[in-house]
Short mmCIF file of C-alpha atoms and ligand atoms in Angstrom, two decimals:
data_model
loop_
_atom_site.label_atom_id
_atom_site.label_comp_id
_atom_site.label_asym_id
_atom_site.label_seq_id
_atom_site.Cartn_x
_atom_site.Cartn_y
_atom_site.Cartn_z
CA MET A 1 -14.38 22.72 -11.82
CA LYS A 2 -12.17 20.83 -9.40
CA ALA A 3 -12.79 17.13 -8.81
CA ASP A 4 -13.87 15.80 -5.40
CA LEU A 5 -12.23 12.73 -3.98
CA ILE A 6 -13.24 9.85 -1.72
CA VAL A 7 -10.42 7.93 -0.05
CA GLY A 8 -10.20 5.03 2.40
CA ILE A 9 -8.44 6.01 5.63
CA GLN A 10 -7.82 2.60 7.19
CA TRP A 11 -7.03 -0.82 5.66
CA GLY A 12 -9.83 -0.74 3.08
CA ASP A 13 -13.44 -1.89 3.48
CA GLU A 14 -14.38 1.33 5.27
CA GLY A 15 -17.73 1.46 3.53
CA LYS A 16 -16.71 3.73 0.65
CA GLY A 17 -19.37 1.96 -1.44
CA LYS A 18 -22.26 3.45 0.51
CA ILE A 19 -20.85 6.98 0.34
CA VAL A 20 -19.84 6.80 -3.30
CA ASP A 21 -23.24 5.36 -4.16
CA LEU A 22 -24.91 8.20 -2.27
CA LEU A 23 -22.72 10.85 -3.92
CA ALA A 24 -22.65 9.31 -7.39
CA GLN A 25 -26.22 10.48 -7.86
CA LYS A 26 -24.99 14.08 -7.75
CA TYR A 27 -21.96 13.79 -10.05
CA ASP A 28 -21.62 13.89 -13.85
CA VAL A 29 -18.50 11.73 -13.86
CA VAL A 30 -17.17 9.05 -11.50
CA ALA A 31 -13.58 7.88 -12.02
CA ARG A 32 -11.43 5.10 -10.57
CA TYR A 33 -7.68 5.80 -10.54
CA GLN A 34 -5.92 2.85 -8.88
CA GLY A 35 -6.31 -0.74 -7.76
CA GLY A 36 -8.12 -3.42 -9.66
CA HIS A 37 -10.69 -6.12 -9.02
CA ASN A 38 -9.16 -6.67 -5.57
CA ALA A 39 -11.67 -4.00 -4.51
CA GLY A 40 -15.36 -4.67 -4.25
CA HIS A 41 -18.70 -3.65 -2.91
CA THR A 42 -22.29 -4.56 -3.52
CA ILE A 43 -24.97 -1.98 -4.09
CA VAL A 44 -28.68 -2.72 -3.93
CA VAL A 45 -30.86 -0.56 -6.18
CA ASP A 46 -34.60 -1.20 -6.58
CA GLY A 47 -34.16 -4.63 -5.01
CA LYS A 48 -31.45 -5.67 -7.51
CA THR A 49 -27.98 -6.42 -6.18
CA HIS A 50 -24.98 -5.27 -8.21
CA ALA A 51 -21.44 -6.43 -7.41
CA LEU A 52 -18.88 -3.82 -8.39
CA HIS A 53 -15.15 -4.50 -8.43
CA LEU A 54 -13.80 -2.37 -11.27
CA ILE A 55 -16.67 -0.35 -12.68
CA PRO A 56 -17.14 2.96 -10.82
CA SER A 57 -20.27 3.31 -8.70
CA GLY A 58 -21.62 6.03 -10.99
CA ILE A 59 -22.80 3.26 -13.29
CA LEU A 60 -25.96 3.09 -11.18
CA ASN A 61 -26.70 6.72 -12.00
CA PRO A 62 -28.02 6.61 -15.59
CA LYS A 63 -26.81 10.18 -16.22
CA ALA A 64 -23.21 9.68 -15.04
CA VAL A 65 -20.16 8.93 -17.15
CA ASN A 66 -17.73 6.42 -15.66
CA ILE A 67 -13.99 6.32 -16.20
CA ILE A 68 -11.48 3.59 -15.42
CA GLY A 69 -8.25 5.58 -15.40
CA ASN A 70 -4.72 4.69 -16.48
CA GLY A 71 -3.66 3.92 -12.91
CA VAL A 72 -6.07 1.00 -12.58
CA VAL A 73 -4.93 -2.53 -13.43
CA VAL A 74 -7.69 -4.15 -15.45
CA SER A 75 -8.40 -7.83 -15.76
CA PRO A 76 -10.26 -7.97 -19.09
CA GLU A 77 -11.87 -11.23 -18.01
CA ALA A 78 -13.17 -9.80 -14.72
CA LEU A 79 -14.27 -6.54 -16.34
CA ILE A 80 -16.21 -8.24 -19.13
CA LYS A 81 -17.99 -10.42 -16.57
CA GLU A 82 -18.86 -7.34 -14.50
CA MET A 83 -20.06 -5.41 -17.55
CA LYS A 84 -22.62 -8.16 -18.28
CA GLN A 85 -24.66 -6.93 -15.28
CA PHE A 86 -25.53 -3.72 -17.11
CA ASP A 87 -27.21 -2.72 -20.36
CA HIS A 88 -26.27 0.20 -22.61
CA LEU A 89 -22.76 0.82 -21.33
CA LEU A 90 -21.43 2.42 -24.50
CA GLY A 91 -21.05 6.14 -23.91
CA ARG A 92 -21.33 5.64 -20.13
CA LEU A 93 -18.15 3.66 -19.48
CA PHE A 94 -14.69 4.64 -20.74
CA LEU A 95 -11.48 2.68 -20.26
CA SER A 96 -8.07 4.30 -20.37
CA GLU A 97 -6.11 2.94 -23.28
CA SER A 98 -2.98 3.16 -21.14
CA ALA A 99 -4.32 1.16 -18.18
CA HIS A 100 -2.33 -2.02 -17.71
CA MET A 101 -3.93 -5.42 -18.07
CA ILE A 102 -3.97 -8.28 -15.59
CA LEU A 103 -3.67 -11.46 -17.64
CA THR A 104 -4.05 -15.02 -16.41
CA PHE A 105 -0.33 -15.50 -15.86
CA HIS A 106 -0.17 -12.47 -13.52
CA THR A 107 -2.83 -14.11 -11.38
CA LEU A 108 -0.98 -17.43 -11.36
CA ILE A 109 2.28 -15.69 -10.37
CA ASP A 110 0.47 -13.86 -7.54
CA GLN A 111 -0.94 -17.12 -6.17
CA ALA A 112 2.29 -19.11 -6.61
CA LYS A 113 4.38 -16.42 -4.86
CA GLU A 114 1.98 -16.30 -1.94
CA ILE A 115 2.45 -20.03 -1.43
CA LEU A 116 6.24 -19.62 -1.61
CA ARG A 117 6.12 -16.85 1.02
CA GLY A 118 4.73 -19.39 3.49
CA GLU A 119 4.23 -17.85 6.92
CA LYS A 120 5.27 -14.46 5.54
CA ALA A 121 2.45 -14.43 2.97
CA ILE A 122 0.93 -10.99 2.42
CA GLY A 123 -2.55 -12.44 2.24
CA THR A 124 -3.23 -10.94 -1.19
CA THR A 125 -6.58 -11.31 -2.86
CA GLY A 126 -4.86 -13.57 -5.40
CA ARG A 127 -6.14 -11.44 -8.28
CA GLY A 128 -2.76 -10.74 -9.92
CA ILE A 129 -2.58 -7.14 -8.72
CA GLY A 130 1.06 -7.17 -7.52
CA PRO A 131 2.52 -8.90 -10.60
CA ALA A 132 0.63 -6.61 -13.00
CA TYR A 133 1.85 -3.45 -11.23
CA SER A 134 5.39 -4.92 -10.90
CA GLU A 135 5.59 -5.47 -14.63
CA LYS A 136 4.20 -1.99 -15.31
CA ILE A 137 6.99 -0.44 -13.23
CA ALA A 138 9.54 -2.82 -14.77
CA ARG A 139 8.39 -1.56 -18.19
CA ALA A 140 7.25 -5.02 -19.18
CA GLY A 141 3.48 -4.62 -18.94
CA PHE A 142 0.67 -4.86 -21.47
CA ARG A 143 -1.79 -2.01 -21.93
CA LEU A 144 -5.46 -2.07 -22.86
CA GLY A 145 -4.77 0.03 -25.96
CA GLU A 146 -2.70 -2.85 -27.34
CA LEU A 147 -5.91 -4.83 -27.78
CA ARG A 148 -6.42 -2.74 -30.93
CA ASN A 149 -3.74 -4.87 -32.60
CA VAL A 150 -4.13 -8.44 -31.35
CA PRO A 151 -1.45 -10.03 -33.59
CA ALA A 152 1.20 -7.55 -32.37
CA LEU A 153 0.10 -7.96 -28.73
CA THR A 154 0.21 -11.76 -29.06
CA GLU A 155 3.79 -11.55 -30.35
CA ARG A 156 4.81 -9.30 -27.47
CA ILE A 157 3.30 -11.61 -24.88
CA LEU A 158 4.91 -14.70 -26.44
CA GLU A 159 8.26 -12.89 -26.38
CA TYR A 160 7.67 -12.07 -22.72
CA PHE A 161 6.97 -15.76 -22.05
CA ILE A 162 10.33 -16.70 -23.61
CA GLN A 163 12.23 -14.02 -21.64
CA ASN A 164 10.64 -15.16 -18.38
CA LYS A 165 10.65 -18.91 -19.05
CA ALA A 166 12.87 -19.68 -16.06
CA ILE A 167 10.41 -17.96 -13.71
CA PHE A 168 7.35 -19.68 -15.18
CA ASP A 169 9.13 -23.05 -15.01
CA ALA A 170 10.18 -22.51 -11.40
CA LEU A 171 6.65 -21.54 -10.40
CA GLU A 172 5.23 -24.47 -12.42
CA ILE A 173 2.95 -22.19 -14.41
CA THR A 174 1.56 -23.62 -17.63
CA LEU A 175 1.41 -21.00 -20.36
CA PRO A 176 -1.18 -20.84 -23.13
CA SER A 177 -0.38 -21.81 -26.73
CA ARG A 178 -0.23 -19.12 -29.42
CA GLU A 179 -3.68 -20.20 -30.65
CA ALA A 180 -5.27 -20.12 -27.21
CA LEU A 181 -3.71 -16.74 -26.44
CA THR A 182 -4.84 -15.25 -29.77
CA ALA A 183 -8.38 -16.53 -29.24
CA GLU A 184 -8.51 -15.12 -25.71
CA LEU A 185 -7.14 -11.70 -26.70
CA THR A 186 -9.49 -11.53 -29.71
CA GLY A 187 -12.43 -12.07 -27.37
CA PHE A 188 -11.17 -9.33 -25.02
CA ALA A 189 -10.65 -6.95 -27.95
CA GLN A 190 -14.16 -7.50 -29.30
CA GLU A 191 -15.70 -6.64 -25.96
CA LEU A 192 -13.40 -3.85 -24.77
CA VAL A 193 -11.99 -1.90 -27.73
CA PRO A 194 -15.24 0.06 -28.24
CA PHE A 195 -14.82 1.44 -24.71
CA LEU A 196 -11.19 2.58 -25.01
CA ALA A 197 -10.48 6.29 -24.75
CA ASN A 198 -7.86 8.86 -23.91
CA THR A 199 -9.34 9.33 -20.46
CA THR A 200 -6.86 12.03 -19.43
CA GLN A 201 -8.05 14.29 -22.25
CA MET A 202 -11.62 13.38 -21.30
CA ALA A 203 -11.09 14.34 -17.66
CA TRP A 204 -9.49 17.68 -18.63
CA LYS A 205 -12.33 18.47 -21.03
CA MET A 206 -14.95 17.64 -18.44
CA MET A 207 -13.27 19.79 -15.83
CA ASP A 208 -13.02 22.67 -18.33
CA GLU A 209 -16.74 22.26 -19.00
CA ASP A 210 -17.43 22.54 -15.24
CA LYS A 211 -18.71 18.98 -14.99
CA LYS A 212 -18.84 17.56 -11.46
CA ILE A 213 -16.26 14.79 -11.12
CA LEU A 214 -15.97 12.30 -8.26
CA LEU A 215 -12.70 10.41 -7.86
CA GLU A 216 -13.32 7.02 -6.26
CA GLY A 217 -10.40 5.55 -4.35
CA ALA A 218 -10.11 1.83 -3.68
CA GLN A 219 -8.50 0.02 -0.72
CA GLY A 220 -7.23 2.27 2.07
CA THR A 221 -4.36 4.54 3.10
CA MET A 222 -2.71 1.96 5.35
CA LEU A 223 -2.42 -0.32 2.30
CA ASP A 224 -0.62 2.35 0.24
CA ILE A 225 2.54 1.07 -1.46
CA ASP A 226 4.66 3.95 -0.08
CA HIS A 227 2.91 5.05 3.09
CA GLY A 228 1.16 1.89 4.31
CA THR A 229 2.43 -1.01 6.39
CA TYR A 230 4.97 -2.19 3.81
CA PRO A 231 5.38 -4.96 2.69
CA TYR A 232 1.87 -5.86 3.86
CA VAL A 233 0.23 -3.46 1.44
CA THR A 234 -1.34 -3.47 -1.99
CA SER A 235 0.71 -2.44 -5.02
CA SER A 236 -0.83 0.95 -5.83
CA SER A 237 -0.88 4.52 -4.50
CA THR A 238 -4.12 4.38 -2.57
CA ILE A 239 -3.82 7.93 -1.20
CA SER A 240 -5.34 11.03 -2.80
CA ALA A 241 -2.09 11.81 -4.61
CA GLY A 242 -2.62 8.56 -6.56
CA ALA A 243 -5.52 10.24 -8.36
CA CYS A 244 -3.09 12.61 -10.10
CA THR A 245 -0.90 9.92 -11.64
CA GLY A 246 -3.77 7.46 -12.00
CA LEU A 247 -5.93 9.76 -14.07
CA GLY A 248 -3.53 12.38 -15.42
CA ILE A 249 -4.83 15.35 -13.48
CA ASN A 250 -2.70 17.77 -11.45
CA PRO A 251 -2.84 18.39 -7.68
CA LYS A 252 -4.64 21.69 -8.24
CA ASP A 253 -7.44 19.83 -10.02
CA ILE A 254 -8.46 18.16 -6.76
CA GLY A 255 -11.10 19.92 -4.68
CA LYS A 256 -12.71 18.44 -1.60
CA VAL A 257 -11.12 15.31 -0.13
CA THR A 258 -13.33 13.14 2.08
CA GLY A 259 -11.76 10.37 4.13
CA ILE A 260 -13.90 7.34 4.82
CA VAL A 261 -13.30 5.64 8.13
CA LYS A 262 -15.13 3.07 10.22
CA ALA A 263 -16.00 3.88 13.85
CA TYR A 264 -13.66 0.96 14.67
CA CYS A 265 -10.93 -0.79 12.63
CA THR A 266 -10.72 -3.85 10.39
CA ARG A 267 -8.07 -5.41 8.21
CA VAL A 268 -8.01 -8.40 5.83
CA GLY A 269 -4.80 -10.13 4.95
CA ASN A 270 -1.65 -10.15 7.05
CA GLY A 271 0.46 -7.37 8.53
CA PRO A 272 0.53 -5.14 11.59
CA PHE A 273 -2.74 -3.98 13.13
CA PRO A 274 -2.03 -2.57 16.61
CA THR A 275 -5.62 -2.37 17.87
CA GLU A 276 -6.65 -5.84 16.67
CA ASP A 277 -8.63 -7.73 19.31
CA HIS A 278 -8.22 -11.50 19.25
CA GLY A 279 -10.87 -12.10 21.88
CA GLU A 280 -14.53 -11.47 22.52
CA ILE A 281 -14.49 -7.81 21.41
CA GLY A 282 -13.00 -8.64 18.01
CA GLU A 283 -15.52 -11.42 17.54
CA ARG A 284 -18.40 -9.19 18.53
CA LEU A 285 -17.32 -6.43 16.13
CA ARG A 286 -17.02 -9.02 13.33
CA ALA A 287 -20.49 -10.40 14.02
CA GLN A 288 -22.24 -7.04 14.53
CA GLY A 289 -20.41 -5.44 11.61
CA ARG A 290 -20.79 -8.48 9.31
CA GLU A 291 -17.07 -8.18 8.67
CA PHE A 292 -16.45 -10.68 5.90
CA GLY A 293 -14.71 -9.67 2.65
CA THR A 294 -16.93 -8.88 -0.36
CA THR A 295 -14.25 -9.99 -2.82
CA THR A 296 -12.82 -13.06 -1.11
CA GLY A 297 -15.33 -13.79 1.70
CA ARG A 298 -12.46 -13.88 4.22
CA PRO A 299 -13.31 -12.96 7.85
CA ARG A 300 -11.86 -9.54 8.65
CA ARG A 301 -9.61 -8.88 11.65
CA CYS A 302 -11.33 -6.38 13.97
CA GLY A 303 -10.39 -3.94 16.74
CA TRP A 304 -10.84 -0.48 18.23
CA PHE A 305 -10.48 2.84 16.41
CA ASP A 306 -6.87 3.92 15.92
CA ALA A 307 -6.72 7.72 16.15
CA ILE A 308 -2.98 7.84 15.45
CA ALA A 309 -3.33 5.95 12.18
CA CYS A 310 -6.37 8.05 11.26
CA ARG A 311 -4.61 11.36 11.95
CA TYR A 312 -1.64 10.18 9.86
CA ALA A 313 -3.93 9.15 7.01
CA SER A 314 -5.93 12.36 7.18
CA ARG A 315 -2.76 14.44 6.80
CA LEU A 316 -1.38 12.24 4.00
CA ASN A 317 -4.58 12.64 2.02
CA GLY A 318 -5.32 16.25 2.91
CA CYS A 319 -8.78 15.32 4.17
CA ASP A 320 -11.25 18.18 4.41
CA ASP A 321 -13.51 15.96 6.45
CA LEU A 322 -14.19 12.40 7.55
CA SER A 323 -17.24 10.22 7.00
CA ILE A 324 -17.64 7.94 10.00
CA MET A 325 -19.13 4.63 8.91
CA LYS A 326 -20.90 1.89 10.87
CA LEU A 327 -21.28 3.82 14.12
CA ASP A 328 -24.21 1.51 14.96
CA VAL A 329 -21.86 -1.50 15.09
CA LEU A 330 -20.60 -0.11 18.40
CA ASP A 331 -24.15 -0.12 19.84
CA GLY A 332 -24.49 -2.06 23.10
CA PHE A 333 -20.81 -2.01 24.18
CA ASP A 334 -20.41 -0.93 27.83
CA GLU A 335 -17.19 0.84 27.02
CA ILE A 336 -15.39 1.76 23.83
CA LYS A 337 -11.67 2.29 23.44
CA VAL A 338 -9.66 4.50 21.13
CA CYS A 339 -5.92 4.21 20.52
CA VAL A 340 -4.44 7.64 21.32
CA ALA A 341 -0.69 6.79 21.27
CA TYR A 342 1.68 3.89 20.67
CA GLU A 343 4.30 2.45 22.95
CA VAL A 344 7.37 1.50 20.93
CA ASN A 345 10.37 0.05 22.78
CA GLY A 346 9.28 1.66 26.03
CA GLU A 347 8.72 5.07 24.45
CA ILE A 348 5.30 6.70 24.02
CA ILE A 349 4.87 8.20 20.58
CA GLU A 350 1.97 9.91 18.85
CA HIS A 351 3.03 9.41 15.24
CA MET A 352 3.28 6.51 12.79
CA PRO A 353 6.49 4.53 13.36
CA LEU A 354 8.33 2.82 10.49
CA ASP A 355 7.73 -0.54 12.10
CA LEU A 356 4.12 -0.62 13.22
CA GLU A 357 4.63 -4.26 14.23
CA ALA A 358 6.58 -3.04 17.28
CA ALA A 359 3.81 -0.69 18.43
CA THR A 360 1.48 -1.44 21.35
CA PRO A 361 -1.61 0.77 21.54
CA VAL A 362 -2.23 3.14 24.43
CA TYR A 363 -5.99 3.44 24.89
CA LYS A 364 -8.41 6.05 26.15
CA THR A 365 -11.73 4.55 27.29
CA PHE A 366 -15.11 6.07 26.51
CA ALA A 367 -18.54 5.21 27.89
CA GLY A 368 -20.70 3.16 25.51
CA TRP A 369 -24.32 3.67 24.44
CA ASP A 370 -27.44 1.63 23.71
CA LYS A 371 -28.48 2.54 20.21
CA THR A 372 -27.47 4.76 17.32
CA GLU A 373 -28.86 2.52 14.59
CA GLY A 374 -31.03 4.45 12.16
CA VAL A 375 -30.45 7.84 13.82
CA ARG A 376 -30.52 10.65 11.22
CA ARG A 377 -29.74 13.77 13.28
CA PHE A 378 -26.65 14.43 15.38
CA GLU A 379 -28.76 15.84 18.24
CA ASP A 380 -30.65 12.53 18.42
CA LEU A 381 -27.50 10.50 19.09
CA PRO A 382 -26.93 9.39 22.71
CA ALA A 383 -24.73 11.91 24.57
CA THR A 384 -21.95 9.32 24.95
CA ALA A 385 -21.89 8.73 21.18
CA GLN A 386 -21.66 12.49 20.62
CA THR A 387 -18.71 12.63 23.05
CA TYR A 388 -17.02 9.75 21.21
CA LEU A 389 -17.39 11.49 17.83
CA LYS A 390 -16.17 14.84 19.15
CA ALA A 391 -13.10 13.08 20.58
CA ILE A 392 -12.40 11.53 17.17
CA GLU A 393 -12.52 14.99 15.58
CA GLU A 394 -10.09 16.33 18.15
CA LEU A 395 -7.69 13.40 18.10
CA THR A 396 -7.55 13.20 14.30
CA GLN A 397 -7.59 16.98 13.86
CA THR A 398 -10.22 16.52 11.16
CA LYS A 399 -13.85 17.49 11.26
CA ILE A 400 -16.59 14.95 10.70
CA GLY A 401 -18.86 15.66 7.73
CA MET A 402 -21.04 12.59 7.70
CA ILE A 403 -21.99 9.72 10.02
CA SER A 404 -23.55 6.47 8.87
CA THR A 405 -25.85 4.63 11.25
CA SER A 406 -26.96 1.65 9.12
CA PRO A 407 -26.36 0.20 5.64
CA ASP A 408 -29.49 2.04 4.41
CA ARG A 409 -28.68 4.99 2.14
CA ASN A 410 -31.00 7.20 4.20
CA ASP A 411 -29.59 6.40 7.62
CA THR A 412 -26.92 9.04 7.31
CA ILE A 413 -26.28 12.13 9.43
CA LEU A 414 -25.00 15.12 7.46
CA LEU A 415 -23.15 17.75 9.46
P1 LIG B 1 -3.55 -7.41 -3.25
O1 LIG B 1 -4.08 -6.03 -3.45
O2 LIG B 1 -4.47 -8.48 -3.76
O3 LIG B 1 -2.16 -7.57 -3.75
O4 LIG B 1 -3.48 -7.67 -1.67
C1 LIG B 1 -2.56 -6.97 -0.83
C2 LIG B 1 -3.19 -6.66 0.51
O5 LIG B 1 -4.22 -5.69 0.33
C3 LIG B 1 -3.86 -7.84 1.19
O6 LIG B 1 -3.71 -7.70 2.60
C4 LIG B 1 -5.32 -7.70 0.82
O7 LIG B 1 -6.17 -8.31 1.76
C5 LIG B 1 -5.45 -6.18 0.86
N1 LIG B 1 -6.53 -5.68 0.00
C6 LIG B 1 -6.52 -5.57 -1.34
N2 LIG B 1 -7.69 -5.04 -1.77
C7 LIG B 1 -8.43 -4.80 -0.69
C8 LIG B 1 -9.72 -4.22 -0.49
O8 LIG B 1 -10.42 -3.79 -1.41
N3 LIG B 1 -10.13 -4.13 0.81
C9 LIG B 1 -9.37 -4.54 1.85
N4 LIG B 1 -8.17 -5.08 1.71
C10 LIG B 1 -7.69 -5.20 0.45
#
């Protein structure tokens, strides 16, 4: 059976958590394929709050198997801490032995480089994501499977320290002693080796056995390393294609692709964001949408829905449909705008330019509505909200499959 996929369409934080949590109940396997503990969402089940950064959301479905694929960068320290929230993980959580590790020095490099970038800082989460992926591509990374032989891994890391001494000295990074490193890696190995697996073989076997697999994307399309707003992006392939390399499946293994998108736009970190509103509207969206990062607590930048970016993302991912999140956050606005084109150097364009920084949005204005919060049937939405949603379908050339009208799992309209 083909695997279904959930992908972020904007700059991350679209509310994938709610959808994946909702869907995870129906799947046998939930797999992550990119990103690391830069992602994050909280899920409340039976009054207990769980913070998930690395572990797939299927962990809250006792019957589901959860995979962290080879394309994820794993901080053993962060993962072990996260695992402590759950009992009986063995047999329910599998870690790819070829996933690369984020070690303390990657995190320190990430933070030091951000300071050096000054005003041009990317605004990373400071979790070591970029340095871990850089070293993977430079063929100088360290994989989870190497934890099976701590002495050999320790030697390799110490050798790496010597080769990169000039960089560590310049960034004033203090490196651990052999003893400290061995002790740390031994602790990681004790906790994580029992969970290591050849997750590609696992995924193939499960597909052959007709198990239902959900592929859980992290971050969003506009943060994709190739197709996002480079260099203000994350370091992984956040689009649906990333699931192939990040898990070891082929494009034909992917079935339904659902794009998750907010009814407006947000972004954390720096970089172009054409529809950002620096005034009252942005502030109101932030307050009504509680737009503060779950991983770093940073206030999110907010603005109107960008139909050009969404259409671009939908095509890149091959979205079968869109889930529109947080429609209720737009409740009470007199009018609501949607970006339908960009003006770049005096020219009106309807596609994604290379330099999004130079783009000024061209808006279409829609009438607002009083209340959509808690509505569970499309027919019960105010007429103006229905018009707004139909316009999004037309402008993005993608049908809407689901609409969320509050954080509650049940306040969801299925179309
Ligand atoms: P990094 O992934 O920590 O390297 O950060 C690179 C950029 O991606 C920064 O602008 C971050 O704010 C952004 N980013 C990374 N992860 C997330 C996420 O899960 N949601 C939203 N933005 C993210």
